[in-house]
mmCIF file of C-alpha atoms in Angstrom:
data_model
loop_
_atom_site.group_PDB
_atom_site.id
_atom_site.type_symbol
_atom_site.label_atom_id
_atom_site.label_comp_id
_atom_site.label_asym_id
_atom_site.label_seq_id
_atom_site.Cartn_x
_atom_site.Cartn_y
_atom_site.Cartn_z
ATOM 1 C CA UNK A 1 174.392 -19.470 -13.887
ATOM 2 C CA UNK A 2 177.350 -19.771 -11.874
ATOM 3 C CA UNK A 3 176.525 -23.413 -11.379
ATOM 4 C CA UNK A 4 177.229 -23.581 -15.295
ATOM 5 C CA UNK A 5 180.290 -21.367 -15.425
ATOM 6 C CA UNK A 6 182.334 -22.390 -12.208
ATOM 7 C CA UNK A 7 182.835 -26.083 -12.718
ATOM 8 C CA UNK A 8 184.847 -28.752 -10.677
ATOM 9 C CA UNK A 9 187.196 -31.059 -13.279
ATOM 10 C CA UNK A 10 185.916 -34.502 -12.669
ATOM 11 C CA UNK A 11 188.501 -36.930 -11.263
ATOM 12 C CA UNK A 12 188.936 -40.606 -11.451
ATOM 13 C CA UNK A 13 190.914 -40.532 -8.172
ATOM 14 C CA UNK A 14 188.805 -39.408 -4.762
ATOM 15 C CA UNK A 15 190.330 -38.039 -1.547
ATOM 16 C CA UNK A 16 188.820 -41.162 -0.376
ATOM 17 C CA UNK A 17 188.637 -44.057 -2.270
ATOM 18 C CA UNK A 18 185.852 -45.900 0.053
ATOM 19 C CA UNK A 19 183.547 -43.659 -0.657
ATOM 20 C CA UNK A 20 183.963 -43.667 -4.735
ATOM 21 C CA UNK A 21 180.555 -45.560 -5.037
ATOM 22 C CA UNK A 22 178.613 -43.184 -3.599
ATOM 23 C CA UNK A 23 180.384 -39.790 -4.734
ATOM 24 C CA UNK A 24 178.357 -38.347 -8.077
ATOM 25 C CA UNK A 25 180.335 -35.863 -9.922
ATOM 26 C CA UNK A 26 178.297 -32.444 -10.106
ATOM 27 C CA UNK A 27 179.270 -32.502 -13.887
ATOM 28 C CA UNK A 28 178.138 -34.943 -16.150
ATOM 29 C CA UNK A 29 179.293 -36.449 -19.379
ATOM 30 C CA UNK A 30 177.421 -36.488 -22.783
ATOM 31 C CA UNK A 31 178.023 -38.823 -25.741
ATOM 32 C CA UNK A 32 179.035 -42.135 -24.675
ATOM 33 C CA UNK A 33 180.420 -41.407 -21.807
ATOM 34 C CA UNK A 34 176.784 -41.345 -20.083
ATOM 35 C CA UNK A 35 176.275 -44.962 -20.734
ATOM 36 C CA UNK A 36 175.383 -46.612 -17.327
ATOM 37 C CA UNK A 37 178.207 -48.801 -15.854
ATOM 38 C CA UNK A 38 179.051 -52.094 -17.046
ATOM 39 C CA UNK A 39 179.122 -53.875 -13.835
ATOM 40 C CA UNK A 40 175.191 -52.696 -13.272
ATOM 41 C CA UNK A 41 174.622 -53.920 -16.786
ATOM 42 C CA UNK A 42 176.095 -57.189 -16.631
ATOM 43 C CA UNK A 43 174.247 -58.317 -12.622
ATOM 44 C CA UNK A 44 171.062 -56.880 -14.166
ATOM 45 C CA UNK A 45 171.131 -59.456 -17.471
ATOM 46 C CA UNK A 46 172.180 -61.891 -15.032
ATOM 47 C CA UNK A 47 169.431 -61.547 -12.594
ATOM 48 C CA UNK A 48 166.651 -61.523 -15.481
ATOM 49 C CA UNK A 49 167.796 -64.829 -16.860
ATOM 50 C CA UNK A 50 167.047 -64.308 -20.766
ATOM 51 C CA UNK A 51 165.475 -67.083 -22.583
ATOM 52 C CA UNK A 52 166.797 -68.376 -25.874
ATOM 53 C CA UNK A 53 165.027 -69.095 -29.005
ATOM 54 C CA UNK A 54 165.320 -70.711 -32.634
ATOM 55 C CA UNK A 55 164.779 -67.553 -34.364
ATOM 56 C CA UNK A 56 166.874 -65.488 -32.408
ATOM 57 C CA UNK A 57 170.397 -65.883 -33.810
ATOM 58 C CA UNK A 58 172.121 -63.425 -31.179
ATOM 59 C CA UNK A 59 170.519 -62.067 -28.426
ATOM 60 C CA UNK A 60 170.149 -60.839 -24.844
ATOM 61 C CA UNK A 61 172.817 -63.071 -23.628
ATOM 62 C CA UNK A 62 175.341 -62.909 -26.500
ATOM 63 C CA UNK A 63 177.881 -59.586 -25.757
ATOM 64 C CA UNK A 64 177.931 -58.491 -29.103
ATOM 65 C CA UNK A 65 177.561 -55.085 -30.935
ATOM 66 C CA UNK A 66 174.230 -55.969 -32.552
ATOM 67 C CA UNK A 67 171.042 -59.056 -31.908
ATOM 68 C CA UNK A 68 170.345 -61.003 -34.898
ATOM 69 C CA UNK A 69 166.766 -62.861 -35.907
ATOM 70 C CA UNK A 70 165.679 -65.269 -38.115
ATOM 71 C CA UNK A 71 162.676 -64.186 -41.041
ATOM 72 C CA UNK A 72 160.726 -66.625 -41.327
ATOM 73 C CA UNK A 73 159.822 -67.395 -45.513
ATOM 74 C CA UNK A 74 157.663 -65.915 -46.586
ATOM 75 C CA UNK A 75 156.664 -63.377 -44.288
ATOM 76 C CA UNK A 76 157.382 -59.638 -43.411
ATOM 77 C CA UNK A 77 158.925 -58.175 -40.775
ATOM 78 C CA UNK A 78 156.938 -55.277 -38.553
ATOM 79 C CA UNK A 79 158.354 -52.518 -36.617
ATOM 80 C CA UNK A 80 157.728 -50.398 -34.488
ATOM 81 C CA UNK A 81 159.342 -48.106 -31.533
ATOM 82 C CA UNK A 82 158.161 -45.567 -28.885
ATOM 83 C CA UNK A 83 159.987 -44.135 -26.044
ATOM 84 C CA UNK A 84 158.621 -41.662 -23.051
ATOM 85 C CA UNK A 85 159.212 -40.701 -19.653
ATOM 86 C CA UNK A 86 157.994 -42.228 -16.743
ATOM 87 C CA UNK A 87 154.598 -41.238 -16.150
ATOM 88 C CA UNK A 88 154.452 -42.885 -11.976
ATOM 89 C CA UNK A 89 157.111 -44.049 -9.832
ATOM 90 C CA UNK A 90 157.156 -48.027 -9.643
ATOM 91 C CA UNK A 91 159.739 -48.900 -12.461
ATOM 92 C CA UNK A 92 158.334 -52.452 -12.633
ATOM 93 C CA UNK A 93 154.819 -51.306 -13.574
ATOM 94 C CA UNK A 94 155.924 -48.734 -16.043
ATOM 95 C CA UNK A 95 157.636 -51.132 -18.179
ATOM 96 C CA UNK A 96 154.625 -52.890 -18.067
ATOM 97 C CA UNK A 97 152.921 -50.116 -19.384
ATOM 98 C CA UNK A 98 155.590 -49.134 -21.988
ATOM 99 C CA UNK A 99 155.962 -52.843 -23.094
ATOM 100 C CA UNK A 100 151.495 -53.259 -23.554
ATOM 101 C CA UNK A 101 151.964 -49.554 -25.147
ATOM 102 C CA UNK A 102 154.999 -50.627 -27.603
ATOM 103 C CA UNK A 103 153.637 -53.934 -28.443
ATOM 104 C CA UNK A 104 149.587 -52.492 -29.793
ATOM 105 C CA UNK A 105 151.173 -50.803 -33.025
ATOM 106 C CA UNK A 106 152.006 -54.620 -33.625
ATOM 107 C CA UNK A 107 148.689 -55.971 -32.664
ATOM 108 C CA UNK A 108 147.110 -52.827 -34.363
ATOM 109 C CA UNK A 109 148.836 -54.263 -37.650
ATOM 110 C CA UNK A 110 147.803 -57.795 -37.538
ATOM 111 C CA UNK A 111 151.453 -58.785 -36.644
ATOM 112 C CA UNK A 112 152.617 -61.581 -34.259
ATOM 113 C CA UNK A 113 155.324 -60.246 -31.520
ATOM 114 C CA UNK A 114 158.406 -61.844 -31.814
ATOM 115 C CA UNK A 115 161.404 -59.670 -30.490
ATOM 116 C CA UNK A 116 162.480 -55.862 -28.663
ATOM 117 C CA UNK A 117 165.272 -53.592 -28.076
ATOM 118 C CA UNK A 118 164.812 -51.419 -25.168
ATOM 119 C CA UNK A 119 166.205 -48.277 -24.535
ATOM 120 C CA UNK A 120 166.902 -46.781 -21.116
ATOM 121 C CA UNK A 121 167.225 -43.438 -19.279
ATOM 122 C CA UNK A 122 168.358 -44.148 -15.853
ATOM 123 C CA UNK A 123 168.308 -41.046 -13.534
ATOM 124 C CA UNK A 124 171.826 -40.123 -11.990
ATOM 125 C CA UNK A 125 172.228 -42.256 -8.772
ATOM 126 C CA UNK A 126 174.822 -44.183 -7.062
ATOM 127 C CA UNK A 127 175.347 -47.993 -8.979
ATOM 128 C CA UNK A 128 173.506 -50.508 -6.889
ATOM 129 C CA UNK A 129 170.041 -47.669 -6.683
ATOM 130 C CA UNK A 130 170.236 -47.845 -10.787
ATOM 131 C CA UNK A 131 171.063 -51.222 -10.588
ATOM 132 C CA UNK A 132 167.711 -51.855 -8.517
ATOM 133 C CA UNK A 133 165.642 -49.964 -11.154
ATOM 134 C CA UNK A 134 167.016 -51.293 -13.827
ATOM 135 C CA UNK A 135 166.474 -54.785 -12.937
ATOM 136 C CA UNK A 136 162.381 -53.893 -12.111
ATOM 137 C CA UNK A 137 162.291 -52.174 -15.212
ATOM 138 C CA UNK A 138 163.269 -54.722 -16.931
ATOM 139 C CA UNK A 139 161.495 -57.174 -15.265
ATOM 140 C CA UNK A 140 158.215 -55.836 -16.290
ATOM 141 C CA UNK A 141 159.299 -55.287 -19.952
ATOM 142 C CA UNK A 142 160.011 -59.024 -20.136
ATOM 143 C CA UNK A 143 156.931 -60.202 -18.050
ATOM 144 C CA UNK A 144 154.436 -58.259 -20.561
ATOM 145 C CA UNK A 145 156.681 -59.643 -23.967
ATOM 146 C CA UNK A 146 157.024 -63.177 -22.557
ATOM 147 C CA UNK A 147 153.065 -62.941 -22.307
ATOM 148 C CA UNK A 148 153.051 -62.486 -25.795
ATOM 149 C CA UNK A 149 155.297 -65.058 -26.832
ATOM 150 C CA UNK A 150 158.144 -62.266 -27.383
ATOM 151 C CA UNK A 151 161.463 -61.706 -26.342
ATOM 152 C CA UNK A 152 164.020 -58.772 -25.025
ATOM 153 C CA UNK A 153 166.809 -59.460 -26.960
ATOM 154 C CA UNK A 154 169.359 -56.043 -26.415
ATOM 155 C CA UNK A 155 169.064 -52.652 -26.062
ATOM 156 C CA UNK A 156 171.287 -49.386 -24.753
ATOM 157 C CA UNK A 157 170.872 -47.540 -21.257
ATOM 158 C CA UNK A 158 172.152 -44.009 -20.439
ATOM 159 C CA UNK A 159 171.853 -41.719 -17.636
ATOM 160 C CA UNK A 160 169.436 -38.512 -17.277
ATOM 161 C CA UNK A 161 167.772 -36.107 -14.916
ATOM 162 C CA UNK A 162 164.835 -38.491 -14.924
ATOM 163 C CA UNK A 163 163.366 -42.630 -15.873
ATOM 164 C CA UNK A 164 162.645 -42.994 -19.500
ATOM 165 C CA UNK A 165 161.944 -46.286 -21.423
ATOM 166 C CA UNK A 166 161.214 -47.006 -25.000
ATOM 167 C CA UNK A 167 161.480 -50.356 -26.952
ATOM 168 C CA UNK A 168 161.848 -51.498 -30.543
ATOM 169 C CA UNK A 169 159.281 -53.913 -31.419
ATOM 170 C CA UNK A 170 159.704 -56.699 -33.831
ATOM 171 C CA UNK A 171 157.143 -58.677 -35.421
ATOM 172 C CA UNK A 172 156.137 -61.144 -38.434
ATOM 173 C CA UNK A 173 153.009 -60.971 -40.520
ATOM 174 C CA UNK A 174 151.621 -62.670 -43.933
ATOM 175 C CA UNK A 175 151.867 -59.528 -46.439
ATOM 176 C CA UNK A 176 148.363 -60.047 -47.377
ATOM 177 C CA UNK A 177 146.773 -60.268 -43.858
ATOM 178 C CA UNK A 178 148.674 -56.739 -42.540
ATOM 179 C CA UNK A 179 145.922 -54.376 -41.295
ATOM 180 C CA UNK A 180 145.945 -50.700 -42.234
ATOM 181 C CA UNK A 181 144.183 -47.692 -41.328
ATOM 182 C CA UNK A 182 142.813 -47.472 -45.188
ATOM 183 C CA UNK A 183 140.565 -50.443 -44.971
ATOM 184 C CA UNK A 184 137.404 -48.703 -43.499
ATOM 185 C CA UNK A 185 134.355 -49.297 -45.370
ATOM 186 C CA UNK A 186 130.421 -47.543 -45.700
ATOM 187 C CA UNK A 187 128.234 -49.439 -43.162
ATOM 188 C CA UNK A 188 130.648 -50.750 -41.087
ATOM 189 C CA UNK A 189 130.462 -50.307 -37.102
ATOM 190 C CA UNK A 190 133.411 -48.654 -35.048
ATOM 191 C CA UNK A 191 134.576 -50.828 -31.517
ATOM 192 C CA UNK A 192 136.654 -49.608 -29.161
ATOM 193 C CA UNK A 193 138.343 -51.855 -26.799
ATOM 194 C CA UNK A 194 139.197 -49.506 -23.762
ATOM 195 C CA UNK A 195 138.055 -45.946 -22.118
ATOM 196 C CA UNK A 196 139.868 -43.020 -22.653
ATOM 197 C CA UNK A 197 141.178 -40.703 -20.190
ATOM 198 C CA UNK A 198 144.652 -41.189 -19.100
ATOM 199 C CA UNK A 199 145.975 -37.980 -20.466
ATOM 200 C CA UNK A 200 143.799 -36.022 -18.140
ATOM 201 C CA UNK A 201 143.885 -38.079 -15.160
ATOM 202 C CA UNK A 202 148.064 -38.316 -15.124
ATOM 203 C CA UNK A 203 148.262 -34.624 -15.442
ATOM 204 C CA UNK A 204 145.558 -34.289 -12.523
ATOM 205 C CA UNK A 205 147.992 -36.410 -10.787
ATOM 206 C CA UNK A 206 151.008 -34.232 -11.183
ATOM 207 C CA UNK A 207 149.005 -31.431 -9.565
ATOM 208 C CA UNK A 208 147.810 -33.635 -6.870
ATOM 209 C CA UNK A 209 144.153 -33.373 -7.794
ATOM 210 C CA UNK A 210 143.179 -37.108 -9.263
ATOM 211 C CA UNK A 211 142.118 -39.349 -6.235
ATOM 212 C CA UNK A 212 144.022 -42.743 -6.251
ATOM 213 C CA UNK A 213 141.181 -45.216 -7.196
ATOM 214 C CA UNK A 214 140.835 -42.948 -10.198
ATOM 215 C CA UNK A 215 144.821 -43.956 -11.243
ATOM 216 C CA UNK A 216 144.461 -47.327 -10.007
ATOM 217 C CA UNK A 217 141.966 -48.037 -12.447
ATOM 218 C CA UNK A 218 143.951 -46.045 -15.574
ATOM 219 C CA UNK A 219 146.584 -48.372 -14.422
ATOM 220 C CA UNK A 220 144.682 -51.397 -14.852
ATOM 221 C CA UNK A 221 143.442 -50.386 -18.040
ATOM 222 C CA UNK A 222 146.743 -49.544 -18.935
ATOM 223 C CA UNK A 223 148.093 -52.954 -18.327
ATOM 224 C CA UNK A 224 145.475 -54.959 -20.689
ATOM 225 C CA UNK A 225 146.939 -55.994 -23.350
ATOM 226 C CA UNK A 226 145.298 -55.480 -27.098
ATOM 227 C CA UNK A 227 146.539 -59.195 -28.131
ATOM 228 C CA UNK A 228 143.553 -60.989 -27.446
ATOM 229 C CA UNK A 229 141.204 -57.707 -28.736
ATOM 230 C CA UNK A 230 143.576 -58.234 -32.244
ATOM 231 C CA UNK A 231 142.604 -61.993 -32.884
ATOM 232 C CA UNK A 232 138.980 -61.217 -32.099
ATOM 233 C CA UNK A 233 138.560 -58.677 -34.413
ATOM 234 C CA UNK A 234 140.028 -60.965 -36.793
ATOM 235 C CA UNK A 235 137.658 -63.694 -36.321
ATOM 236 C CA UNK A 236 135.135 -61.051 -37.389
ATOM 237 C CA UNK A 237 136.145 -59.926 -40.542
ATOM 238 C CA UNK A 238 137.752 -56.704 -39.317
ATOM 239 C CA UNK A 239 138.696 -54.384 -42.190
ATOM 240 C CA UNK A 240 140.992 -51.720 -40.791
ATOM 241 C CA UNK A 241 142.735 -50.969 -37.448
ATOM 242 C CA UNK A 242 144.811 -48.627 -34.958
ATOM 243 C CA UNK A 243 145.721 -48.052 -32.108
ATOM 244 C CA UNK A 244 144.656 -44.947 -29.945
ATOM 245 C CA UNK A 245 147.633 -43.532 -28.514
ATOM 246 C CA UNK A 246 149.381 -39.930 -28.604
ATOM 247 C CA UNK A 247 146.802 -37.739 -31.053
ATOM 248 C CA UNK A 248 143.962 -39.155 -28.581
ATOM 249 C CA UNK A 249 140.145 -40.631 -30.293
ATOM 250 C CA UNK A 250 139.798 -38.233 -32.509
ATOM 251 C CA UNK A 251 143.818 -37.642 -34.039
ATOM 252 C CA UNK A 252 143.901 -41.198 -34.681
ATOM 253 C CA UNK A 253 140.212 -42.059 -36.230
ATOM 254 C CA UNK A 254 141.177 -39.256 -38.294
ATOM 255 C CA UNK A 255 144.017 -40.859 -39.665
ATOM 256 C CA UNK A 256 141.888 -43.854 -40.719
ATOM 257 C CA UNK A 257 138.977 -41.511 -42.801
ATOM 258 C CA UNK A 258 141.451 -39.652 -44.891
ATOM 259 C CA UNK A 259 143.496 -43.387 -45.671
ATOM 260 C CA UNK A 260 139.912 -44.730 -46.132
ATOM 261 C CA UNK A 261 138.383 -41.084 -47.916
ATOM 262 C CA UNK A 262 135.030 -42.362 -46.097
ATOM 263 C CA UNK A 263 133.068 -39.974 -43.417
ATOM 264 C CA UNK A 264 132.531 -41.575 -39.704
ATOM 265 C CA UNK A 265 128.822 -40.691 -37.252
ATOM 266 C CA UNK A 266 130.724 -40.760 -33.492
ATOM 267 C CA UNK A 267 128.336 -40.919 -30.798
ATOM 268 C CA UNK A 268 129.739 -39.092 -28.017
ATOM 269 C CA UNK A 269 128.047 -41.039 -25.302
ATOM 270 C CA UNK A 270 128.968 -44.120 -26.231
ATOM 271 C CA UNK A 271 132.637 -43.338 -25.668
ATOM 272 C CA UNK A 272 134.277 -45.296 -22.736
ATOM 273 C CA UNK A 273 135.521 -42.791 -20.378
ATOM 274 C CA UNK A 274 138.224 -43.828 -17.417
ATOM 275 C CA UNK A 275 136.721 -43.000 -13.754
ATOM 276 C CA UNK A 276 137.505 -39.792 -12.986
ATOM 277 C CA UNK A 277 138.632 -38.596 -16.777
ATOM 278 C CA UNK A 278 134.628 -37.008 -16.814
ATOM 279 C CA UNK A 279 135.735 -35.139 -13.527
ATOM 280 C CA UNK A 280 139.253 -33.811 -14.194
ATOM 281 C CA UNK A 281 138.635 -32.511 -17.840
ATOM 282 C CA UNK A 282 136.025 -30.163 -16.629
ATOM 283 C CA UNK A 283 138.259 -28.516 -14.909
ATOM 284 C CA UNK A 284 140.235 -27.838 -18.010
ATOM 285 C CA UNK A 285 142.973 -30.043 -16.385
ATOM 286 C CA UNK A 286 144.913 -31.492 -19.883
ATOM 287 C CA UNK A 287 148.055 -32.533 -20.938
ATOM 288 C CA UNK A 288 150.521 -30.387 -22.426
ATOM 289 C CA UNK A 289 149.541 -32.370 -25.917
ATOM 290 C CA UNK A 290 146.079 -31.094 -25.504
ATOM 291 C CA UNK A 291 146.231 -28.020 -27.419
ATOM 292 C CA UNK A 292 148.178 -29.584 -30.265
ATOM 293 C CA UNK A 293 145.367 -32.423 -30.544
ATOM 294 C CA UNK A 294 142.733 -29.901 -30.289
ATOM 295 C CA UNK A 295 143.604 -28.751 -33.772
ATOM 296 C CA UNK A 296 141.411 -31.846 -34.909
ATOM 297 C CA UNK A 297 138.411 -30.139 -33.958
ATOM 298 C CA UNK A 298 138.468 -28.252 -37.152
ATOM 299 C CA UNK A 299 137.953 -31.542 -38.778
ATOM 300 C CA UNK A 300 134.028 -32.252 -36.619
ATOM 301 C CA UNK A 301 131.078 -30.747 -38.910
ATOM 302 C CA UNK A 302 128.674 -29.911 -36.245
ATOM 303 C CA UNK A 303 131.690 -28.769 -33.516
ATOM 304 C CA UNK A 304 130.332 -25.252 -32.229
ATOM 305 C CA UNK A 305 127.365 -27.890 -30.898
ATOM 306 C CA UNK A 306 129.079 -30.453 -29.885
ATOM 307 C CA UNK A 307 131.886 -28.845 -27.440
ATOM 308 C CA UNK A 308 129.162 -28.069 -25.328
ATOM 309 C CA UNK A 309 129.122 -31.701 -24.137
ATOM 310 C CA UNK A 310 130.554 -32.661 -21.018
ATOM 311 C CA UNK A 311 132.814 -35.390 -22.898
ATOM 312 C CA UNK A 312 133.871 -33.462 -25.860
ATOM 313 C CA UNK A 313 137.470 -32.496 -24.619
ATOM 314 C CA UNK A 314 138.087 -36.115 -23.964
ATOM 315 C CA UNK A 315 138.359 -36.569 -27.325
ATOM 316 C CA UNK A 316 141.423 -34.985 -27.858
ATOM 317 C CA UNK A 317 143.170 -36.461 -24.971
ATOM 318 C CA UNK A 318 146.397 -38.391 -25.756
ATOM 319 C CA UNK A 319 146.268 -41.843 -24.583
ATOM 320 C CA UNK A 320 148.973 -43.990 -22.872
ATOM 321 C CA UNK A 321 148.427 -47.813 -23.591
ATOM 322 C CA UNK A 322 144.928 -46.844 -25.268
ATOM 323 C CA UNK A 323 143.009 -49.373 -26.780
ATOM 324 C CA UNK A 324 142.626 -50.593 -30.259
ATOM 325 C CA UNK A 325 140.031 -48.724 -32.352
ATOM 326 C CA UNK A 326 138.409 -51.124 -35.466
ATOM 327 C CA UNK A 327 135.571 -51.437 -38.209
ATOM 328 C CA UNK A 328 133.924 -54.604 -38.672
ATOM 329 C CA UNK A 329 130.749 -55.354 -40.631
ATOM 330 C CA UNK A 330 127.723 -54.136 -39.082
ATOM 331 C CA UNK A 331 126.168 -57.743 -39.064
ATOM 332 C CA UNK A 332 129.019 -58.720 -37.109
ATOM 333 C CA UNK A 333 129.234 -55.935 -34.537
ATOM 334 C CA UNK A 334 127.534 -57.338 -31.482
ATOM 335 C CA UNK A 335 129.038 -60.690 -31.499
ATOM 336 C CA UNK A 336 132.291 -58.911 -31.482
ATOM 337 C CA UNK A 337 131.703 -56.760 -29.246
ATOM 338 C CA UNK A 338 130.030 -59.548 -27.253
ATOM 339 C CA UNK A 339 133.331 -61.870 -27.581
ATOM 340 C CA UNK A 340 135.668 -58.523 -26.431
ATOM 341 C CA UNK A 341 133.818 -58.343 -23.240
ATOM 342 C CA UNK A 342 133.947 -62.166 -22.525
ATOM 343 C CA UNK A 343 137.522 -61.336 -23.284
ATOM 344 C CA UNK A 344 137.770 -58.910 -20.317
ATOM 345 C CA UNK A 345 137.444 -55.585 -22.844
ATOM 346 C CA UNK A 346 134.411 -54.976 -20.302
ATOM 347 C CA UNK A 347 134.794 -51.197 -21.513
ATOM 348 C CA UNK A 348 134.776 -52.190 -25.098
ATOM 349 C CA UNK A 349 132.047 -50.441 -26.726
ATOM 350 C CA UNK A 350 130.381 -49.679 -30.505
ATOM 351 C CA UNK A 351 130.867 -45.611 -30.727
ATOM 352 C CA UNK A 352 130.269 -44.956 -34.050
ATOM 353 C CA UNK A 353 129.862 -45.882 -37.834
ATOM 354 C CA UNK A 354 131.201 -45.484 -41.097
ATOM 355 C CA UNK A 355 129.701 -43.530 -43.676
ATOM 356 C CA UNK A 356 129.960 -42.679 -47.682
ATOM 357 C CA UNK A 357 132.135 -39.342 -47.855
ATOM 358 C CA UNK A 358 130.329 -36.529 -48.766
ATOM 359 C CA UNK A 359 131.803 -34.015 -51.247
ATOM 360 C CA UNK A 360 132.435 -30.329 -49.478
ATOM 361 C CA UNK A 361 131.376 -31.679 -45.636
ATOM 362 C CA UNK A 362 133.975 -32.287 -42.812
ATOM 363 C CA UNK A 363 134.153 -35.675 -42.342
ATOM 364 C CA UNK A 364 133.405 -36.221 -38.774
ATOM 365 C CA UNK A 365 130.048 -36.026 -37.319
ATOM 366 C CA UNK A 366 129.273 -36.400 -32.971
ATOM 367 C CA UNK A 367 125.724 -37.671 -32.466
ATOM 368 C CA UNK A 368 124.888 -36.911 -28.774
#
């Protein structure tokens, strides 16, 4: 407490002025005045070189209060924005991950990717160390958005005890083609596009009890984008889609059944699970959003059977990145399925079906 109650006044004028780039002040400012430096700003948009475009009027490389795009006629504009804390320590790779994770609510709603705002927590360090991040934050933000034909065009950075990153998403869409979660049908077959587990695994990691081949490969899952997944379930007559993300398999699928007021059969062992996700949940290692997401459960009709299965947890495990969770015709299903893999989806898989709602039943049922 005394830390709190015995504070320095901070000073613009150090008993030695050659060291004022490296002195941090043990208090510091809120509001606006915890905006990173300007000079850090201004060599970090400089070293990223940011590309220009028809349909952006102002953007990354116009000093001005706000960006400005271009609508195209007669189409809608989609947003979307997340934001979270860095979940490993290579700034480059995580706004990899944050960029694929931002951009899937896009995909997810048939939208094409045309523009971002990021926003940044920098931790407190000395200019040229949050200069460094910044830049290979940055960098991997615009390498994942350039992929998909999209570009950074602003944002706002502050300090803060630790890395954080969220981005705005822009993109365009025909009103009539936009996906929803309300467009599941009876007798249609459920895909999804990547294994879950990440929830699990990354809080294994924090305790030092996930082996490293286990997050190298939740890393490379987490870096696949859902673009190419989107316009193949489109080329097979996909009806409704999401994206499986925070509320885990079974928060999200539920969102789609009470939009579609159908009933879903999951079977448990087709599920994709993440090496090591099996492992790690079994010995009740979760995230802190585990509990919250286990409030689903009440939602499964045959549940008191079910949680005995090894895999049943993993269903409520919140997903960074996750993959894109769709119903297509039944007829349909294998040469989707077959075209996600060809794709590189190789954990794509059919794990369920869609079913007429029943009056008075839960709506949920795990086959295993």
């Amino acid at each position: 407490m005394n830390q709190f109650t015995n504070l320095e006044p901070m000073s613009d004028k150090p008993d030695k002025p050659e060291k004022i780039q490296v002195k941090t002040p043990k208090m510091r400012c809120s509001g606006c005045g915890s905006k990173v430096g300007r000079s850090v700003l201004e060599n970090v948009l400089n070293r990223i070189q940011s590309e220009t475009r028809e349909d952006v009027i102002i953007g990354l490389k116009d000093a001005e209060d706000a960006a400005v795009i271009r609508v195209p006629p007669e189409q809608v504009m989609v947003q979307t924005v997340d934001y979270f804390r860095a979940l490993l320590d290579d700034p480059f790779i995580f706004g990899k991950i944050t960029a694929n994770h931002c951009l899937s609510d896009l995909f997810a709603m048939g939208a094409t990717p045309q523009s971002a705002l990021a926003i940044v927590t920098l931790p407190y360090a000395i200019s040229t160390k949050q200069e460094e991040t910044l830049f290979h934050l940055l960098s991997g933000v615009k390498e994942v958005l350039n992929s998909a034909s999209a570009l950074l065009i602003g944002g706002h950075t502050t300090e803060g005890e630790e890395l954080a990153l969220g981005l705005t998403c822009n993109g365009f869409a025909e009103a009539d083609k936009l996906l929803r979660k309300s467009g599941m049908k009876p007798n249609q077959a459920l895909i999804l596009t990547k294994a879950i587990g990440t929830g699990t695994l990354f809080a294994a990691d924090m305790q030092l009890k996930a082996k490293g081949r286990w997050i190298e490969t939740a890393i490379e899952s987490m870096l696949l984008s859902n673009q190419q997944a989107a316009d193949c379930f489109k080329q097979h007559q996909i009806t409704a889609c999401t994206d499986i993300t925070g509320f885990g398999l079974i928060g999200h699928l539920l969102e789609m059944i009470q939009a579609s007021d159908v009933a879903v059969q999951l079977n448990l062992d087709a599920i994709p699970i993440l090496n090591g996700a099996k492992e790690t949940s079994q010995q009740r290692i979760f995230s802190s959003l585990y509990p919250e997401n286990h409030h689903f459960s009440k939602s499964i009709q045959n549940q008191q059977q079910a949680s005995q299965h090894p895999l049943y947890p993993l269903l409520f495990d919140p997903q960074t990145s996750g993959g894109l969770l769709a119903s297509v015709p039944l007829e349909l299903a294998n040469s989707c399925l077959n075209h996600l893999k060809g794709l590189g989806y190789i954990e794509s898989s059919i794990i369920g079906q869609v079913k007429p709602e029943t009056a008075g039943k839960l709506p949920i049922t795990l086959k295993f």
